[in-house]
mmCIF file of N, CA and C in Angstrom:
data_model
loop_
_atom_site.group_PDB
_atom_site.id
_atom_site.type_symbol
_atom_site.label_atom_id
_atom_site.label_comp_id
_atom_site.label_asym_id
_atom_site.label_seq_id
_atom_site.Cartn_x
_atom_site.Cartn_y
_atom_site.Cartn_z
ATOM 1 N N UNK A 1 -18.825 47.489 -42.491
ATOM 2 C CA UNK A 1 -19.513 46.991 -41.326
ATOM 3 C C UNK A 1 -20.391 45.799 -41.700
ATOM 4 N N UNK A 2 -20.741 44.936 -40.938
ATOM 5 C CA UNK A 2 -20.974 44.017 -41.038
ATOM 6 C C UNK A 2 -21.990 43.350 -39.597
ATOM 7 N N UNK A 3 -22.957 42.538 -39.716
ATOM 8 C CA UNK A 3 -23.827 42.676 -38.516
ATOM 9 C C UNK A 3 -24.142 41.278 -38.755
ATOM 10 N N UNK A 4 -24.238 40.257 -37.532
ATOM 11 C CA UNK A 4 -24.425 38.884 -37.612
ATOM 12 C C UNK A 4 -25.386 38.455 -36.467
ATOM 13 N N UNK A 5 -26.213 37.594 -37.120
ATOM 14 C CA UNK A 5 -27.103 37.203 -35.950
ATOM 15 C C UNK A 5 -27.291 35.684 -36.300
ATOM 16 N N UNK A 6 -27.095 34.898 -35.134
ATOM 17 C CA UNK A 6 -27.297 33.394 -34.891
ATOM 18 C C UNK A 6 -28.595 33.262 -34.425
ATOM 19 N N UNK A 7 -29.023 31.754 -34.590
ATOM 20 C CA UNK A 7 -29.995 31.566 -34.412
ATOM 21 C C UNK A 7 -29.750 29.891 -34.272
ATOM 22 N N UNK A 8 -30.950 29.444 -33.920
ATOM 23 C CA UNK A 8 -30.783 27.185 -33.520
ATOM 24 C C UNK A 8 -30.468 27.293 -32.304
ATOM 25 N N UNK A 9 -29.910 27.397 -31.267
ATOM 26 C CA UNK A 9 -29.781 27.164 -30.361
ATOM 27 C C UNK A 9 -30.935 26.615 -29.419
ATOM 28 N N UNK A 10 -30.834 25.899 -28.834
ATOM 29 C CA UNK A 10 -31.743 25.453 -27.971
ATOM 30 C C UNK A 10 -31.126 24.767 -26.406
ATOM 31 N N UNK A 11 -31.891 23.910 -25.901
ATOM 32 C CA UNK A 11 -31.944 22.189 -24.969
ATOM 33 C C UNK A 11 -32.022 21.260 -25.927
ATOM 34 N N UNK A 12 -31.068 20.679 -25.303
ATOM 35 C CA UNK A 12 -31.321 19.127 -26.291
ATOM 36 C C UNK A 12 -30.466 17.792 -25.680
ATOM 37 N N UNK A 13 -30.390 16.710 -25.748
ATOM 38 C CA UNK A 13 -29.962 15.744 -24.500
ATOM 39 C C UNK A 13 -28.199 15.267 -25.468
ATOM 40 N N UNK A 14 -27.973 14.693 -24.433
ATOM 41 C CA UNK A 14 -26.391 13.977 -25.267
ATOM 42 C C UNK A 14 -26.720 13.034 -26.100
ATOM 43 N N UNK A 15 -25.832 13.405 -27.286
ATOM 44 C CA UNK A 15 -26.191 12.641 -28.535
ATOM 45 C C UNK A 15 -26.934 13.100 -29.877
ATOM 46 N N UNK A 16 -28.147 14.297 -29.572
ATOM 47 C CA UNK A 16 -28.393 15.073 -30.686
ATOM 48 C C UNK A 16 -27.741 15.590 -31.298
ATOM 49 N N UNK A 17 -28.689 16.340 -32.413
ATOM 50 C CA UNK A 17 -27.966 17.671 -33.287
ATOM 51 C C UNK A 17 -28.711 18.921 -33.465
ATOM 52 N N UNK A 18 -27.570 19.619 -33.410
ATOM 53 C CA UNK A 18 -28.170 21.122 -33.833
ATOM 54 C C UNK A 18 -27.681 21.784 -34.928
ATOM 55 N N UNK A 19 -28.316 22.464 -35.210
ATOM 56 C CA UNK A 19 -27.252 23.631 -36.352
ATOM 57 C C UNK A 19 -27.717 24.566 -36.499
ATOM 58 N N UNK A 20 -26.581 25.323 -35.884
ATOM 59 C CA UNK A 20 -26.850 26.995 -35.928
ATOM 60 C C UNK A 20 -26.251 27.229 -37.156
ATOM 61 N N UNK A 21 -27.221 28.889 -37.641
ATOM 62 C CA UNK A 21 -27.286 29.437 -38.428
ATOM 63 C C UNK A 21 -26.723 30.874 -38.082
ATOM 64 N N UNK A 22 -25.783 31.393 -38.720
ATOM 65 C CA UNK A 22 -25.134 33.028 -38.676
ATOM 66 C C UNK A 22 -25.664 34.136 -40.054
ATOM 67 N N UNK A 23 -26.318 34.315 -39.467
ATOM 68 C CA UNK A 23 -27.119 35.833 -40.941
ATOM 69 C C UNK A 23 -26.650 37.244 -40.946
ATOM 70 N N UNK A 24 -25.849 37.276 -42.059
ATOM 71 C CA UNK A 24 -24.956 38.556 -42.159
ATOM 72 C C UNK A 24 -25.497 39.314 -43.201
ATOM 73 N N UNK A 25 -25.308 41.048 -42.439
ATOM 74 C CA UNK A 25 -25.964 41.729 -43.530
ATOM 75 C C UNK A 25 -24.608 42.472 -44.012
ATOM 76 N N UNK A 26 -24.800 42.798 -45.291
ATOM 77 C CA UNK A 26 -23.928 43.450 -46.120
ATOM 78 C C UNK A 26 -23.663 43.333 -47.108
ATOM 79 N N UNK A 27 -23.164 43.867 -47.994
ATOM 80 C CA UNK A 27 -22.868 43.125 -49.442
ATOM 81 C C UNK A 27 -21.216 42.325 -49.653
ATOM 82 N N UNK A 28 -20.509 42.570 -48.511
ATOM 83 C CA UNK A 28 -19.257 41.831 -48.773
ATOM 84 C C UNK A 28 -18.785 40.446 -47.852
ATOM 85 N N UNK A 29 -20.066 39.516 -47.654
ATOM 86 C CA UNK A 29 -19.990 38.610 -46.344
ATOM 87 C C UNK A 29 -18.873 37.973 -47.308
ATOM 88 N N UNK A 30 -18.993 37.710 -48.435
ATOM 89 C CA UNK A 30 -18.013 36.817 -49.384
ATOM 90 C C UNK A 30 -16.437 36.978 -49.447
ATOM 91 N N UNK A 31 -16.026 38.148 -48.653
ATOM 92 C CA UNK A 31 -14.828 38.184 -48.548
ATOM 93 C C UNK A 31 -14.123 38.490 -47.102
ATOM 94 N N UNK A 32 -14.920 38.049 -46.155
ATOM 95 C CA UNK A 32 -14.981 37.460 -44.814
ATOM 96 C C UNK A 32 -14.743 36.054 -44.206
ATOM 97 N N UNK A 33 -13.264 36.346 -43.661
ATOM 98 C CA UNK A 33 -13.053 34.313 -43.413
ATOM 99 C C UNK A 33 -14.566 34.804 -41.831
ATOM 100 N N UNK A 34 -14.656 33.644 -41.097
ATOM 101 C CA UNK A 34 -15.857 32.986 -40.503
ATOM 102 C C UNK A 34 -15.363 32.160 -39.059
ATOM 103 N N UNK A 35 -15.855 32.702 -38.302
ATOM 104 C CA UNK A 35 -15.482 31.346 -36.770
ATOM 105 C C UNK A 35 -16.600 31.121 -36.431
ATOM 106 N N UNK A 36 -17.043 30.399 -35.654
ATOM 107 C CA UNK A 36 -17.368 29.960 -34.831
ATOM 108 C C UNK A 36 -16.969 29.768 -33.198
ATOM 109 N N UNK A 37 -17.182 30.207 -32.375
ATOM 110 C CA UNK A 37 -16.667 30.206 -30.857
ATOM 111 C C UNK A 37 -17.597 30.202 -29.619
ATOM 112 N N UNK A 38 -16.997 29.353 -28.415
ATOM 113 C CA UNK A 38 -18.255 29.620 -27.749
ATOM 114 C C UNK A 38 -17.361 29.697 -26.402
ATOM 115 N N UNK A 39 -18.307 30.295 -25.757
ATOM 116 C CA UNK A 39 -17.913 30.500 -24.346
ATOM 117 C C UNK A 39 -18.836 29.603 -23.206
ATOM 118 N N UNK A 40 -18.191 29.491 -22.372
ATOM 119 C CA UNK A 40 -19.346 28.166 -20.911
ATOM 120 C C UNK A 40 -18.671 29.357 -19.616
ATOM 121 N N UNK A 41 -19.384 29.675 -18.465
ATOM 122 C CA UNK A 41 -19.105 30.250 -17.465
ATOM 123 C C UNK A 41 -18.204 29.821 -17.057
ATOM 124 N N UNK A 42 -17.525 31.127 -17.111
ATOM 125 C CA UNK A 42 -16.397 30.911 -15.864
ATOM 126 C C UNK A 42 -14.953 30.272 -17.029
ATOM 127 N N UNK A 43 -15.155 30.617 -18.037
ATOM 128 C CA UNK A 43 -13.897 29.938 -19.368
ATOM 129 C C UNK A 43 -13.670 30.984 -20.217
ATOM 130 N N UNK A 44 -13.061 30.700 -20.495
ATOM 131 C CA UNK A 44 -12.244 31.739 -21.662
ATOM 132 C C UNK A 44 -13.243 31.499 -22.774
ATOM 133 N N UNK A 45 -13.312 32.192 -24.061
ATOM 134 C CA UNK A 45 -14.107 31.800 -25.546
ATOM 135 C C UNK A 45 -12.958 31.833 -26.226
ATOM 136 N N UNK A 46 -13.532 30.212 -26.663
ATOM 137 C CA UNK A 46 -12.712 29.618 -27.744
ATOM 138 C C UNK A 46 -12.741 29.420 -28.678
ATOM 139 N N UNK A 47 -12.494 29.266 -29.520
ATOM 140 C CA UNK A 47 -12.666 28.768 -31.039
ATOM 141 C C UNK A 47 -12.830 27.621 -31.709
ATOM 142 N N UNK A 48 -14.064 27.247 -32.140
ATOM 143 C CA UNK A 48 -14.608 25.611 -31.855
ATOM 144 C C UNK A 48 -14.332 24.778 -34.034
ATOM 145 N N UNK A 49 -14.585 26.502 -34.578
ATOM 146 C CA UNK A 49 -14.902 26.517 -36.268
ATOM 147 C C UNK A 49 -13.897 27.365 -36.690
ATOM 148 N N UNK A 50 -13.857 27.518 -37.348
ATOM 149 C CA UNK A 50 -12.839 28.596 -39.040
ATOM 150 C C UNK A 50 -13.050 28.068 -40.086
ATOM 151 N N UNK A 51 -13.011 28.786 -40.830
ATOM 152 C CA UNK A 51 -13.498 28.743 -42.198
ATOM 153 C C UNK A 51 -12.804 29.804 -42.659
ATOM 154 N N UNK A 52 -12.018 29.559 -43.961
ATOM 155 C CA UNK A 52 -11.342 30.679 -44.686
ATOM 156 C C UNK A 52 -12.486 31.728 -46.101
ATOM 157 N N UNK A 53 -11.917 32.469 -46.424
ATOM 158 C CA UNK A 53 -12.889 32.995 -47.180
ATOM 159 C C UNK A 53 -12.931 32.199 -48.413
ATOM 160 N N UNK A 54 -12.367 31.485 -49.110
ATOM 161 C CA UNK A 54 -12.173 31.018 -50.169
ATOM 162 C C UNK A 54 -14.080 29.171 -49.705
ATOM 163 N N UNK A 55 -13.600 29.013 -48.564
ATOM 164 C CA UNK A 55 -14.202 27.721 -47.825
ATOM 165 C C UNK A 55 -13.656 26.676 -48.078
ATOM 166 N N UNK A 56 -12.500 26.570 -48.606
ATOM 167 C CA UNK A 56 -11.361 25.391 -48.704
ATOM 168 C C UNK A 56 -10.496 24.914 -47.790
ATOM 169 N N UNK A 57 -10.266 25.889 -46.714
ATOM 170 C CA UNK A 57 -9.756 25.760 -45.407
ATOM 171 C C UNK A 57 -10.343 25.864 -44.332
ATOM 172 N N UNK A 58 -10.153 24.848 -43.490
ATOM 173 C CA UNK A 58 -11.399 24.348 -42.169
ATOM 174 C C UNK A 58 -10.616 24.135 -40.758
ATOM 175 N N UNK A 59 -10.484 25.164 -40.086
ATOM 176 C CA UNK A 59 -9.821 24.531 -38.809
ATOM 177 C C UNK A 59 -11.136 24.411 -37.586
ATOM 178 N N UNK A 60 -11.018 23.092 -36.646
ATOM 179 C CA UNK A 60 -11.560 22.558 -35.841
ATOM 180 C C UNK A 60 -10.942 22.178 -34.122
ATOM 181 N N UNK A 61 -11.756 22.689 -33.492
ATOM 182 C CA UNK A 61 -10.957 22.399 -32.249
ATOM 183 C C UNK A 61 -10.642 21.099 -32.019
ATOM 184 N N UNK A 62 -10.018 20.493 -31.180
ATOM 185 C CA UNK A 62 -9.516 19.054 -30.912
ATOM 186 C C UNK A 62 -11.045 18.179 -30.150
ATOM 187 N N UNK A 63 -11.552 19.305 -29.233
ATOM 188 C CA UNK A 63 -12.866 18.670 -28.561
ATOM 189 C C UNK A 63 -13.909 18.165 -29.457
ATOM 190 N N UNK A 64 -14.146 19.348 -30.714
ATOM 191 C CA UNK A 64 -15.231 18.976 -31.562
ATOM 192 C C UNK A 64 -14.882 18.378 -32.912
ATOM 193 N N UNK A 65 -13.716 18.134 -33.354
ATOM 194 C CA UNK A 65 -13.134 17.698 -34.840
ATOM 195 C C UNK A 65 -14.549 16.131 -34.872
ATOM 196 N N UNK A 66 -14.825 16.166 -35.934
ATOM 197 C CA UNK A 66 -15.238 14.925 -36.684
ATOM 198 C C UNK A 66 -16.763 14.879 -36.183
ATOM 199 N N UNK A 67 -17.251 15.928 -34.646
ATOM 200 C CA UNK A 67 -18.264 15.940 -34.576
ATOM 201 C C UNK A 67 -19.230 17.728 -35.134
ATOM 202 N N UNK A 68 -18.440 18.597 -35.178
ATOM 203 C CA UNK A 68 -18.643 19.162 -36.243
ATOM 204 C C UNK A 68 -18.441 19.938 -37.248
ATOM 205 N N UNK A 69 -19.074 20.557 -38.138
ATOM 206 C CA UNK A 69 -18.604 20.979 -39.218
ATOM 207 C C UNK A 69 -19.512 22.473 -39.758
ATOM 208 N N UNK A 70 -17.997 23.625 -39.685
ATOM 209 C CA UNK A 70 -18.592 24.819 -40.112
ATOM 210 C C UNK A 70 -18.614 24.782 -41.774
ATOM 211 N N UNK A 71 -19.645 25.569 -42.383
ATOM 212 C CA UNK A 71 -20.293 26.038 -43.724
ATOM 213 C C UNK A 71 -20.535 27.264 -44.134
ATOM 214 N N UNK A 72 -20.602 27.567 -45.296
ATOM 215 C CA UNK A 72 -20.636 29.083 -45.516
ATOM 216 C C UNK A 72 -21.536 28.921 -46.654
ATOM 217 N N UNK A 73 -22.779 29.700 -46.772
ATOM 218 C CA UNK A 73 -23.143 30.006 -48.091
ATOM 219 C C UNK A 73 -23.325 31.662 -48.820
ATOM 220 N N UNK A 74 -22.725 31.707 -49.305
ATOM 221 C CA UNK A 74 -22.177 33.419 -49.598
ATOM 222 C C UNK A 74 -23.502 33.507 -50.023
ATOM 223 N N UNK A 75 -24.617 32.777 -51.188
ATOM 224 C CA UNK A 75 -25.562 33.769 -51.552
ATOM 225 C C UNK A 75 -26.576 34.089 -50.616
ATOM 226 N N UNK A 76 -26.937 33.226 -49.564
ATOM 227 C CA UNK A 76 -27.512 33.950 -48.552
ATOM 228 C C UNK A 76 -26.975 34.412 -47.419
ATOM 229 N N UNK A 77 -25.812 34.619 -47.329
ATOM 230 C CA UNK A 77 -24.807 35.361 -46.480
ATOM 231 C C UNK A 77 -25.096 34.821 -44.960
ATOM 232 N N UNK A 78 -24.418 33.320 -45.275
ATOM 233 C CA UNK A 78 -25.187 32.702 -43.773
ATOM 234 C C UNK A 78 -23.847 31.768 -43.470
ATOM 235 N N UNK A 79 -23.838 31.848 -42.445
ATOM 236 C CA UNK A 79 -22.206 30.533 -42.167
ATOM 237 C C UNK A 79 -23.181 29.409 -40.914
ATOM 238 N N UNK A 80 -22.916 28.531 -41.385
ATOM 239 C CA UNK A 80 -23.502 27.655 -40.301
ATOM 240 C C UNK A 80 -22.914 26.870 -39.546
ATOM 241 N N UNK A 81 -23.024 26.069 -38.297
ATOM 242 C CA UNK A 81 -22.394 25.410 -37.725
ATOM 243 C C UNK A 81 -23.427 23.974 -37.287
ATOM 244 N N UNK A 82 -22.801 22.905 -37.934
ATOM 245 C CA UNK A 82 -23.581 21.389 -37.830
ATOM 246 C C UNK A 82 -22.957 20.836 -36.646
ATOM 247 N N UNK A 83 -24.191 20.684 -35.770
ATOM 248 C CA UNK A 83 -23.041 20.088 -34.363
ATOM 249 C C UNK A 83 -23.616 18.308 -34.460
ATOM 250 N N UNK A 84 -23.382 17.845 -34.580
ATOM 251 C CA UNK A 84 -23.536 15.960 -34.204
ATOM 252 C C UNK A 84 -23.038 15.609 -32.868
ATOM 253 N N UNK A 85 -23.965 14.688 -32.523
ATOM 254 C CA UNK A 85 -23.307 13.810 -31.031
ATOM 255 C C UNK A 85 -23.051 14.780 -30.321
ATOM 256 N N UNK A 86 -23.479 15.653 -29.806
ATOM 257 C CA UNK A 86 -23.322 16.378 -28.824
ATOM 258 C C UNK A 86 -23.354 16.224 -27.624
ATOM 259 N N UNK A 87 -22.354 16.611 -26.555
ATOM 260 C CA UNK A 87 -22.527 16.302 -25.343
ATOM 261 C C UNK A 87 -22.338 17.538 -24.265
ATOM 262 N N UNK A 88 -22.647 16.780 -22.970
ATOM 263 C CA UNK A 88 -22.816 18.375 -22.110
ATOM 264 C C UNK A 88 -21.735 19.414 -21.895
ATOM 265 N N UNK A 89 -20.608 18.941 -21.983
ATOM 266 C CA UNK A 89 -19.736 20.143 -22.224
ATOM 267 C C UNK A 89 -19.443 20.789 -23.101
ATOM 268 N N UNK A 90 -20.161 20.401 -24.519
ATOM 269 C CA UNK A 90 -20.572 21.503 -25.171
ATOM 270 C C UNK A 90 -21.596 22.594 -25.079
ATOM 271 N N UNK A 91 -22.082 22.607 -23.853
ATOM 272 C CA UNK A 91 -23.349 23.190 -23.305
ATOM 273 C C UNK A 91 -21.877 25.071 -23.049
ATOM 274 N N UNK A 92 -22.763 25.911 -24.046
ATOM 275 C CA UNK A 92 -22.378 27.105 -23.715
ATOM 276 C C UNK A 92 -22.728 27.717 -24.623
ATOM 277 N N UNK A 93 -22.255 29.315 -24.867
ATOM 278 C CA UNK A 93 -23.187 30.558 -25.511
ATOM 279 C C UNK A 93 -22.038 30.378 -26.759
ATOM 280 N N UNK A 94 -23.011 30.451 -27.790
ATOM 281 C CA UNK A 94 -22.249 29.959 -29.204
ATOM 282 C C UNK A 94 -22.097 31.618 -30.110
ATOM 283 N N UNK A 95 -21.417 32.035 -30.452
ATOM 284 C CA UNK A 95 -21.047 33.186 -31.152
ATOM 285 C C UNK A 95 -20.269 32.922 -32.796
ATOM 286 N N UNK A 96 -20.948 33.456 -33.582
ATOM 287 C CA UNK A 96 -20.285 33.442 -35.034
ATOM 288 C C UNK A 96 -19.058 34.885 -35.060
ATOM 289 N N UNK A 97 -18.892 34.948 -35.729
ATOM 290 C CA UNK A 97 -17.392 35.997 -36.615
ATOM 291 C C UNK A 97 -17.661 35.729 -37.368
ATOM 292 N N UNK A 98 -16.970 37.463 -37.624
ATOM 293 C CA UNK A 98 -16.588 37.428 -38.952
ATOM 294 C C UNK A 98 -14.899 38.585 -39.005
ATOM 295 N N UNK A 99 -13.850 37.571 -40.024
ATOM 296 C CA UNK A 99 -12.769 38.800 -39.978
ATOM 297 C C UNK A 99 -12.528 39.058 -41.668
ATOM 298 N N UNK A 100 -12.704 40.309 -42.016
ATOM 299 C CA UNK A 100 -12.485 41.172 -43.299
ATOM 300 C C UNK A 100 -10.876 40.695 -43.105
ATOM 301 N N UNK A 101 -10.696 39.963 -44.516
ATOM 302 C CA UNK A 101 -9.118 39.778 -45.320
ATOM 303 C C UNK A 101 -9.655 40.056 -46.739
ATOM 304 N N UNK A 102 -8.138 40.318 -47.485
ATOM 305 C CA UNK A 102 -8.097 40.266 -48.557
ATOM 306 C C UNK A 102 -7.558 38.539 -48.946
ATOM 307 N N UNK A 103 -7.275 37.789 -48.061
ATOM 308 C CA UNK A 103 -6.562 36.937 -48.633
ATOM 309 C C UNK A 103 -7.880 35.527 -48.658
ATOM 310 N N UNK A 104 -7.722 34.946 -49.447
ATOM 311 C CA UNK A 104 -8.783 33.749 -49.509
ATOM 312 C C UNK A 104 -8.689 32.711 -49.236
ATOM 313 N N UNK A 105 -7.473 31.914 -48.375
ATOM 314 C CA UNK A 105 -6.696 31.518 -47.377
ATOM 315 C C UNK A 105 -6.606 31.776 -46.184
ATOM 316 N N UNK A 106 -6.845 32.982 -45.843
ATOM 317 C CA UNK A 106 -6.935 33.142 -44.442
ATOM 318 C C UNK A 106 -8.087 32.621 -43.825
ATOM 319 N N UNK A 107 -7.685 32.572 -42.517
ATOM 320 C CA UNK A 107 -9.006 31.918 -41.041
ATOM 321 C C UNK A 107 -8.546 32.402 -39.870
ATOM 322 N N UNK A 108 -9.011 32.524 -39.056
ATOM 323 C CA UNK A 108 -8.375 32.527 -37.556
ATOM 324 C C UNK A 108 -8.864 32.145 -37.029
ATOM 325 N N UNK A 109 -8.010 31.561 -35.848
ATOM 326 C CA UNK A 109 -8.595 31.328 -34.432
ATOM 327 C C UNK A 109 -8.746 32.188 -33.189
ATOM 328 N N UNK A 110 -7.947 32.708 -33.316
ATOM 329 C CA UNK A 110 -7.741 33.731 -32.086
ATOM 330 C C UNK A 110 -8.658 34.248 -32.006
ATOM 331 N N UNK A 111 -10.309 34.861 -31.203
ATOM 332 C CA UNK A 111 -10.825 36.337 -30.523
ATOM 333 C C UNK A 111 -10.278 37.637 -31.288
ATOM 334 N N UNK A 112 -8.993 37.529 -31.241
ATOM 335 C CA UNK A 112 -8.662 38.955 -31.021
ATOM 336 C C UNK A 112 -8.524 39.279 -32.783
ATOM 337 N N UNK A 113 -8.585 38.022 -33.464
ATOM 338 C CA UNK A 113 -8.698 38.283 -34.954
ATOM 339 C C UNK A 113 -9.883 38.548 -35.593
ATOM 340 N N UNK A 114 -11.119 38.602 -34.969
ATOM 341 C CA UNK A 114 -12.229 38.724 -35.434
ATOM 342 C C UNK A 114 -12.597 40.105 -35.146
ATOM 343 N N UNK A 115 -13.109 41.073 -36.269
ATOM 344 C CA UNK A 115 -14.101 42.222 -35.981
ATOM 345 C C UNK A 115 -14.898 42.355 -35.927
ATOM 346 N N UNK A 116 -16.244 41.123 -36.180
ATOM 347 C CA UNK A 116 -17.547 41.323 -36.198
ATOM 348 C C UNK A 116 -18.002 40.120 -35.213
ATOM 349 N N UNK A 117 -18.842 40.500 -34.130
ATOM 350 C CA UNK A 117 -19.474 39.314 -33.579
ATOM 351 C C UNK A 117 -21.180 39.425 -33.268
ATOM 352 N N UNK A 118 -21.513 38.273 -33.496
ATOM 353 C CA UNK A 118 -23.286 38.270 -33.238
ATOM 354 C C UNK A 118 -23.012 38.096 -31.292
ATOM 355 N N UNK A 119 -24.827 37.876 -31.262
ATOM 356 C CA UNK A 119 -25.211 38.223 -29.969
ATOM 357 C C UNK A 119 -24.758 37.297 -28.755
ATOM 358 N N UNK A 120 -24.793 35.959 -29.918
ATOM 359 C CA UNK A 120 -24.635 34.783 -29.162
ATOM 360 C C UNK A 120 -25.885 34.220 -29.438
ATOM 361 N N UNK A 121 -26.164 32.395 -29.249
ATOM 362 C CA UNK A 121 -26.709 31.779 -28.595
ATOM 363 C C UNK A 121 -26.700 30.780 -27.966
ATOM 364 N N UNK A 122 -27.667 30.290 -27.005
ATOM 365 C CA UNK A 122 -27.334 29.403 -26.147
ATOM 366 C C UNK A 122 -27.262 28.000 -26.839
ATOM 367 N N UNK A 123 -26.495 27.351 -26.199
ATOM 368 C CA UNK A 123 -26.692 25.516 -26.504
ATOM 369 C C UNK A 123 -26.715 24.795 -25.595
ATOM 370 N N UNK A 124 -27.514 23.960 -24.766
ATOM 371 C CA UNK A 124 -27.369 23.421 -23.727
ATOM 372 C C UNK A 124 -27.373 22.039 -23.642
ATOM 373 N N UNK A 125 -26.402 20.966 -23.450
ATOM 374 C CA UNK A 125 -26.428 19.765 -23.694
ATOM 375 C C UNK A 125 -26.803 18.922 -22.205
ATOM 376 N N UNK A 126 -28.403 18.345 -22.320
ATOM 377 C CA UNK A 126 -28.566 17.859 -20.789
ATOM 378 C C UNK A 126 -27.357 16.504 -21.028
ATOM 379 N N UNK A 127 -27.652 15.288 -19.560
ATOM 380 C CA UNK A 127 -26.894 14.319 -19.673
ATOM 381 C C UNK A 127 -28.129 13.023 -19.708
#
């Protein structure tokens, strides 16, 4: 088991940055690939980050590629997400994962591949 809590979220106008932080307790966050996903009312939750367990493999949605970038630091068992240039339709409730593999290559995107999720937090991008 495994328990994650985000944190950074705020208001902030188009064009800032944020970076949320994911704090996992346990002793095996290190062999946990990592998402990132967020949901906006009334949308499906998507998958914005991945990160494999190894952190050599990085998948990015098409909306956010080049503006940002998920991180992992195993010794404080924290995965982060650097958002740049942000704009208002990134305005929605941001959720970390986590999915237990053995393989150090693996990531997912899918929801339905993840077993651990934090509470959420908000991000709200004015215009």
């Amino acid at each position: 088991q495994v328990q994650l809590v985000e944190s950074g979220g705020g208001l902030v106008q188009a064009g800032d940055s944020l970076r949320l932080s994911c704090a996992a307790s346990g002793r095996t966050f290190s062999t946990y690939a990592l998402g990132w996903f967020r949901q906006a009312p009334g949308k499906e939750r998507e998958c914005v980050a991945a990160l494999s367990v190894s952190g050599s493999i990085t998948y990015y949605a098409d909306s956010v590629r080049g503006r940002f970038t998920i991180s992992r630091d195993n010794a404080k068992n924290t995965v982060y997400l650097q958002m740049n240039s942000l704009k208002p339709e990134d305005t929605a409730v941001y959720y970390c994962a986590a999915k237990p593999t053995y393989f150090r290559s693996s990531y997912g995107f899918s929801p339905n591949e993840y077993d651990f999720w934090g509470q959420g937090t908000q991000v709200t991008v004015s215009s």
